[in-house]
Amino acid sequence: MAASSDSPAVDLAAAMITTPASLQDWLVILPLIVPLTAGAILVMIRHSTHWHRPVAGLALAALFLLDLLLLRRVLTEGPVVMMMGSWLPPFGIAFTADLLGTTLATVSAFVALVATATAPPSINTAERRYGFYPFLMLLMTGVTGAFLTGDLFNLYVWFEVLLISSFGLLVLGSEKSQIDGTVKYGLLNLVATTLFLVATGLLYGALGTLNMADIAIKARAAGPDVPLGALAALFMLAFATKAAAFPVNFWLPASYHTPTATVSALFAGLLTKVGVYALLKTLVLLLGPSSAYLGTLLAFVAGATMLAGALGALASSDFRRMLGWLVVSGIGNMLVGAALVTGGALTGSIFYAVHSMLVMSALYLASGVVEARAATADLRKLGGFYAASPLFSLVVLALLFAVAGLPPFSGFWPKAILVDAAFAAGAPWLGAAVLVSGFLITLAVGRAWLYIFWRGGPEGTPDGTVALAGVRSFESNAQAVALIGPVVVLAVAVAVIGLLPAGLGAIAEGAASGLLDPAGFTARVLGVTP
């Protein structure tokens, strides 16, 4: 039956946004469109691998520029929101750029742009043919989407995207060690993803929404019959596994050393930070008071993760395996904010996350230089690098000082903030864990530097001599620049943050305030306050 001409008009304004989005609002999703489009183009030209690097490089440069512009807008105006399909929130899919997510997305793009400059000498033709650059673009799409989404289910979707791409990057080369590492990496992460999906479904059943801002309001208004505490524990287990926190951390040092140095650098800089970000966002911003009872458990997990990583690094005889344990120890520092839920602790955790993204990526790239010149990462078979490359040796020493938290490099400031926050919150033992783990890491990295760079040669080299036979020269100046250049660029960033910490400290403090007080976030998304 045809509708009568006098049928009442439908008021779309009650459910949909009727005004067109401004051009600057598209800035929220352009960081997703660029790598996704570049990845599709790379698949279409998969037989012309000589075009892959310039296309990917251009896309990463555009991604970094867009993230910088978005960060500038967030710093000026606060959270920026764009609703897909023009649905009014909380309906439809929301993309929400807040200070925490935008900062991490910007640093991720910078790390990826710098790290992939090493790809020509470290990624061979076969790996390019099998899709290194398309997988890289898909990885950046997933990482960026996770940092910018305002919908909990879409956070799960972006986790799936980055996991699929990381599986592909990890197994490229098809070597036995890579396949073994992929199995270990994949099994634990798939379990964590399943837990995340289950928790998301249960939360939707309890609150009837997946919009993050709406969850933040409804969770604080929910009665005691809603099992938000149990759901918070489930989210904590899922994200702690993805972040490689104790005791579910063993997959990381068993897998991160197996791919090429470029892939290891990307993984160390980006993937675990997405897990930490999701944990902070869910337990602090969304569930808030419902997860407060987990504070003591999280504090124990944070301290145990720091010490387990430091002891693992101290026991390692392989440079790249040692770096994996250093990543684990750093995760413990980032979990202090979620455990104490104070402004100082969250500021220190966010500051440390940015520092870790830069310094761990740089160290993995440096390990690639060592392996390219010595064909091994075994500390017992290394030596003589200082005599061969004094400048490179000093750059690596600065990075190792930074990861140990020694002044004046970037790792000192977040550790100082975390120790102060732990003592102020009545948890001096947690502050002591930060200090003890830092001391043990200093021993571990000092030992590694002495073995690789300072001593004359591998074990068995007579004292007072320098054995450079195992340290091969670069094939060309171009190869030297491609391998060492990215390490130097990231080391400069680490030094600048250490010498001028106020800027990053202010951003971290603002991001921490946004987590503790969701009023600005919910007001921007929904137009109401909790």
PDB file of C-alpha atoms in Angstrom, residues 16 18 80 101 133 141 144 203 205 311 332 365 374 454-455 457 470 507 516:
ATOM      1  CA  MET A  16      20.770  11.599  13.165  1.00  0.00           C
ATOM      2  CA  THR A  18      21.587  16.556   9.902  1.00  0.00           C
ATOM      3  CA  VAL A  80      37.472  15.655  18.680  1.00  0.00           C
ATOM      4  CA  GLY A 101      45.127   8.265  22.026  1.00  0.00           C
ATOM      5  CA  TYR A 133      54.775  -3.326   2.975  1.00  0.00           C
ATOM      6  CA  THR A 141      45.738   0.992  10.233  1.00  0.00           C
ATOM      7  CA  THR A 144      45.873   3.995  14.601  1.00  0.00           C
ATOM      8  CA  LEU A 203      29.398  -5.498  29.142  1.00  0.00           C
ATOM      9  CA  GLY A 205      24.445  -7.091  27.904  1.00  0.00           C
ATOM     10  CA  LEU A 311      66.037 -10.458  35.819  1.00  0.00           C
ATOM     11  CA  GLY A 332      55.525  -2.959  34.538  1.00  0.00           C
ATOM     12  CA  LEU A 365      67.186  -1.263  15.116  1.00  0.00           C
ATOM     13  CA  ALA A 374      78.705  -9.646  12.996  1.00  0.00           C
ATOM     14  CA  TRP A 454      84.111  -2.226  24.702  1.00  0.00           C
ATOM     15  CA  ARG A 455      86.042  -5.479  24.905  1.00  0.00           C
ATOM     16  CA  GLY A 457      86.664  -9.244  20.654  1.00  0.00           C
ATOM     17  CA  GLY A 470      84.130 -10.773  12.831  1.00  0.00           C
ATOM     18  CA  ILE A 507      50.929  16.397  27.472  1.00  0.00           C
ATOM     19  CA  LEU A 516      40.648  10.560  35.797  1.00  0.00           C
TER      20      LEU A 516
END
